[in-house]
mmCIF file of C-alpha atoms in Angstrom:
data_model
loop_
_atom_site.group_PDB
_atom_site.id
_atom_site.type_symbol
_atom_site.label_atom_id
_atom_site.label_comp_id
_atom_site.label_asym_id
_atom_site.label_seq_id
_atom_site.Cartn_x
_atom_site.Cartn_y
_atom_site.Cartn_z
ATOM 1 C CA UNK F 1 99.858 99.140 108.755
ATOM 2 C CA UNK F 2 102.471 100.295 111.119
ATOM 3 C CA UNK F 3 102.547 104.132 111.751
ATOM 4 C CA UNK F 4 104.848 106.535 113.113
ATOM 5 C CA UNK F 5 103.868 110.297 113.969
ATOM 6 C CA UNK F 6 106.412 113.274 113.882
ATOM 7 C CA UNK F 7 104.722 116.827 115.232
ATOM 8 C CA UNK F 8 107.164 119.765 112.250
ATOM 9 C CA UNK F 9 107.174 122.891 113.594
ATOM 10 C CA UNK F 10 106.393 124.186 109.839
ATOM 11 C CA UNK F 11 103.713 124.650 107.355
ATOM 12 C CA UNK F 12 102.109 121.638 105.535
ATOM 13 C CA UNK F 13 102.969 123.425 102.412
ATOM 14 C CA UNK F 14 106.508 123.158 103.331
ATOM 15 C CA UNK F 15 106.425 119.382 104.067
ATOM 16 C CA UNK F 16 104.538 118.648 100.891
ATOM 17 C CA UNK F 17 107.593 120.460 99.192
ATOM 18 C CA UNK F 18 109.990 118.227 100.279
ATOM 19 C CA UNK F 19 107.616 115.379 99.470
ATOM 20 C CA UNK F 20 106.959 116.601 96.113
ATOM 21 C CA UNK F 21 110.981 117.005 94.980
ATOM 22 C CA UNK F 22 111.754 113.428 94.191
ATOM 23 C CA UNK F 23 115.706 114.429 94.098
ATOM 24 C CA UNK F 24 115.428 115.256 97.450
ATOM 25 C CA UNK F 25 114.957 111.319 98.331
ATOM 26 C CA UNK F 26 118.033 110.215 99.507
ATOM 27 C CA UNK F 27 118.371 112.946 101.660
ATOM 28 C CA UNK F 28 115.721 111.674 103.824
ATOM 29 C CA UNK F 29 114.235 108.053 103.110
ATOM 30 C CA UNK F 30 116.552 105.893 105.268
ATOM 31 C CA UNK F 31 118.041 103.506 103.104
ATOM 32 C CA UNK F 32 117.994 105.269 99.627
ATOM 33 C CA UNK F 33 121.306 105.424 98.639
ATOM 34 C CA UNK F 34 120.911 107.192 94.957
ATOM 35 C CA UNK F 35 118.077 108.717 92.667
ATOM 36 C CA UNK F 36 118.677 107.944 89.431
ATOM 37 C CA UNK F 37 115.928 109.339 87.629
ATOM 38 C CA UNK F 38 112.579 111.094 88.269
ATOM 39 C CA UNK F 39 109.952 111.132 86.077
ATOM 40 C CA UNK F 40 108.721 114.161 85.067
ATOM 41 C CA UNK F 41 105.056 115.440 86.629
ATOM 42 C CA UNK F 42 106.316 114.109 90.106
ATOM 43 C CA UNK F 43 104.038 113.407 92.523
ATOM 44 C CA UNK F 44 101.635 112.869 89.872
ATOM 45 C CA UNK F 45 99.654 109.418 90.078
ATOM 46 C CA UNK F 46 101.723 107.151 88.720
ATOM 47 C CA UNK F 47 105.066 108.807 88.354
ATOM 48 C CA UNK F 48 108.101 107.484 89.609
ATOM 49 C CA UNK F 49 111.100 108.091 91.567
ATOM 50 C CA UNK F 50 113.959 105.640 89.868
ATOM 51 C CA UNK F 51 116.346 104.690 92.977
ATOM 52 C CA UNK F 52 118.747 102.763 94.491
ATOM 53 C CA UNK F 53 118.896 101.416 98.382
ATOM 54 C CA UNK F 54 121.904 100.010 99.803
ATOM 55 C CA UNK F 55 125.731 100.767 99.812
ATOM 56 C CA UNK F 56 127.996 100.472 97.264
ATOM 57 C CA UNK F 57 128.524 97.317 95.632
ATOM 58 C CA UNK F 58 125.429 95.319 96.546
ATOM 59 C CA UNK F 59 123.264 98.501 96.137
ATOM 60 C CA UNK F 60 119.580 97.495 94.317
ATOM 61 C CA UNK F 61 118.456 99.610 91.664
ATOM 62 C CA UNK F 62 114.507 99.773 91.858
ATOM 63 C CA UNK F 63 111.875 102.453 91.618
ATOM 64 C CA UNK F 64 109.203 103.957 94.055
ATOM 65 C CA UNK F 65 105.381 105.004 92.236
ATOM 66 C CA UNK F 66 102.605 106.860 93.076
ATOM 67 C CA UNK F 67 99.728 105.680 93.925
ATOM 68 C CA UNK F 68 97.824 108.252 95.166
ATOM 69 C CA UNK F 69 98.310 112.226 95.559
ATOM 70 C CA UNK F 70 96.180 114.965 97.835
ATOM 71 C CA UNK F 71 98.127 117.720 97.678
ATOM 72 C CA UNK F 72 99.171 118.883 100.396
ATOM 73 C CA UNK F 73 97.699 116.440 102.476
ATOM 74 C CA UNK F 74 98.666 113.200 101.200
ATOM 75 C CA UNK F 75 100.734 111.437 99.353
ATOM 76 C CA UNK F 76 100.859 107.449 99.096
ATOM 77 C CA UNK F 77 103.585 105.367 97.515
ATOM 78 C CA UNK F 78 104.518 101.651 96.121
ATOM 79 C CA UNK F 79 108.433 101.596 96.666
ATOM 80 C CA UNK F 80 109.530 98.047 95.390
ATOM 81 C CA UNK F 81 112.820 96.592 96.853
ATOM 82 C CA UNK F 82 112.960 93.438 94.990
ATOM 83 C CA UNK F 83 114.011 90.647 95.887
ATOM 84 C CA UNK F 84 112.340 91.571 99.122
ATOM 85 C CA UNK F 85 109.175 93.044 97.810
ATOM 86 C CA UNK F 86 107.029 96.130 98.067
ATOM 87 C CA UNK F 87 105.849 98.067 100.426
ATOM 88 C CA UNK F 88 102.857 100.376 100.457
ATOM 89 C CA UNK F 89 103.821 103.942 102.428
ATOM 90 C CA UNK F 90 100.970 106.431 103.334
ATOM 91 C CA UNK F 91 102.168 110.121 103.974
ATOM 92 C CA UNK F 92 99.433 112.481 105.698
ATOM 93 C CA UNK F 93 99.848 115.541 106.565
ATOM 94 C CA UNK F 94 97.315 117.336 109.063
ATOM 95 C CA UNK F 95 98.243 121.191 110.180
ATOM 96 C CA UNK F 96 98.332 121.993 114.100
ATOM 97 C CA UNK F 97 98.293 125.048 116.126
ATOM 98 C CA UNK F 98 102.121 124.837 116.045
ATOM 99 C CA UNK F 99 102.682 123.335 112.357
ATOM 100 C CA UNK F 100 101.921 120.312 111.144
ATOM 101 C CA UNK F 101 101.357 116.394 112.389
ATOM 102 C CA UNK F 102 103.280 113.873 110.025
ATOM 103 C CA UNK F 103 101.802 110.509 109.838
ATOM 104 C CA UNK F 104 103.488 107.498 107.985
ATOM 105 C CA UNK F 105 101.938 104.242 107.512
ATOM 106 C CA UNK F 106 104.136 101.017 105.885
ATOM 107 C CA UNK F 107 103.113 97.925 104.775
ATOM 108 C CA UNK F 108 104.720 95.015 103.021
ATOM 109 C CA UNK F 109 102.361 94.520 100.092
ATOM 110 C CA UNK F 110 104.371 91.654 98.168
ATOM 111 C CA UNK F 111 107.301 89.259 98.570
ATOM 112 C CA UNK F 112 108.754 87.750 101.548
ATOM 113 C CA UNK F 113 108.452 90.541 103.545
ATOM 114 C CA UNK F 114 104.723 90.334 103.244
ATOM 115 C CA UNK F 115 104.968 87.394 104.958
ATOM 116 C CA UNK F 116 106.270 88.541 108.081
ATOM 117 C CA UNK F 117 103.612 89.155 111.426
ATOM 118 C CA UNK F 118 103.603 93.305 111.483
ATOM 119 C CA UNK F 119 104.874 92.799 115.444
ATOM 120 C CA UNK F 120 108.633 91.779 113.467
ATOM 121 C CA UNK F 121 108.055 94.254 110.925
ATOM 122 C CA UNK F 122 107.334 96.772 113.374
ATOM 123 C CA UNK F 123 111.239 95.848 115.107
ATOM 124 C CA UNK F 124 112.797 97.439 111.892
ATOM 125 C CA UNK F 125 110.161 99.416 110.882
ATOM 126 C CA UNK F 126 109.295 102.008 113.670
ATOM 127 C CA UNK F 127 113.101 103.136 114.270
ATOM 128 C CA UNK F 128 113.703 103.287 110.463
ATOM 129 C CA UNK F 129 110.473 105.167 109.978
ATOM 130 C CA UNK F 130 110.965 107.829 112.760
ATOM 131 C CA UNK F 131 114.498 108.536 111.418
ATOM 132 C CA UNK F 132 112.432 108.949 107.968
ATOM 133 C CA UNK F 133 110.291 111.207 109.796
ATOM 134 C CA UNK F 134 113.100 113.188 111.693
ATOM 135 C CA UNK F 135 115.478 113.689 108.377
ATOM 136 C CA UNK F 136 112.092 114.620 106.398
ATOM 137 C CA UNK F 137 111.023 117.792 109.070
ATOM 138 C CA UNK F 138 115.012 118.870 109.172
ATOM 139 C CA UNK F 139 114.650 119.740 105.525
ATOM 140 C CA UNK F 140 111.035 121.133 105.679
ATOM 141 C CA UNK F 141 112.187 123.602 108.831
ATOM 142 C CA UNK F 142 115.845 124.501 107.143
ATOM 143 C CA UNK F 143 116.146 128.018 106.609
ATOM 144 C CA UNK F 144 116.012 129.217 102.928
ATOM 145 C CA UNK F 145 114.753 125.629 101.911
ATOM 146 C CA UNK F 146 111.817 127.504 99.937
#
């Protein structure tokens, strides 16, 4: 899996919240371009986030599920992008003295993307990832958020 680390100067409580409001999406995930839909009970184990990724007209409607929930520790993921595939994303969370240490792991899981060697997915997937990270602690740290 290729991971990315991102040190919030916030609680883990705060992070999870932003994690756990699936409308909040496409104000982080680089590359989600809409939410559609989110199923009620989100982050629940299975639930989904209904999306789409990409700009307007050649956006791809899709969804993102749960796999696996800790709250407020951890939250894993299945977002599909098909025709590309899936990839499996790993959120932990892990308080420090001076808030809390982000950790994301990605891996293609199915389709072509699969296929690649994780040195070329790690090319798109480190920058995209640390933006992720970056756009994820502005709106945990954002005054009045909760």
């Amino acid at each position: 899996m290729i991971e990315v680390r991102w040190a919030v100067p916030t609680s883990v409580e705060r992070v999870f919240a932003v994690l756990a409001d699936g409308w909040s999406y496409a104000g982080w995930v680089v590359g989600a371009a809409h939410i559609r839909e989110v199923d009620p009970g989100w982050p629940g184990t299975g639930t989904r986030i209904h999306h789409s990724i990409g700009a307007w007209p050649v956006a791809v409607k899709d969804v993102t599920k749960v796999l696996d929930v800790d709250p407020p520790r951890m939250l894993e993921l299945e977002a599909r992008l098909w025709p590309l595939g899936a990839a499996r994303i790993r959120f932990e969370l892990e308080p420090t003295a001076d808030g809390t240490l982000v950790t994301m792991r990605e891996e293609a899981v199915k389709g072509p993307a699969a296929l690649l060697p994780e040195a070329v997915q790690s090319l798109y997937l480190v920058p995209r990832n640390r933006e992720t990270l970056r756009r994820l602690a502005d709106l945990a740290t954002r005054q009045g958020t909760l």
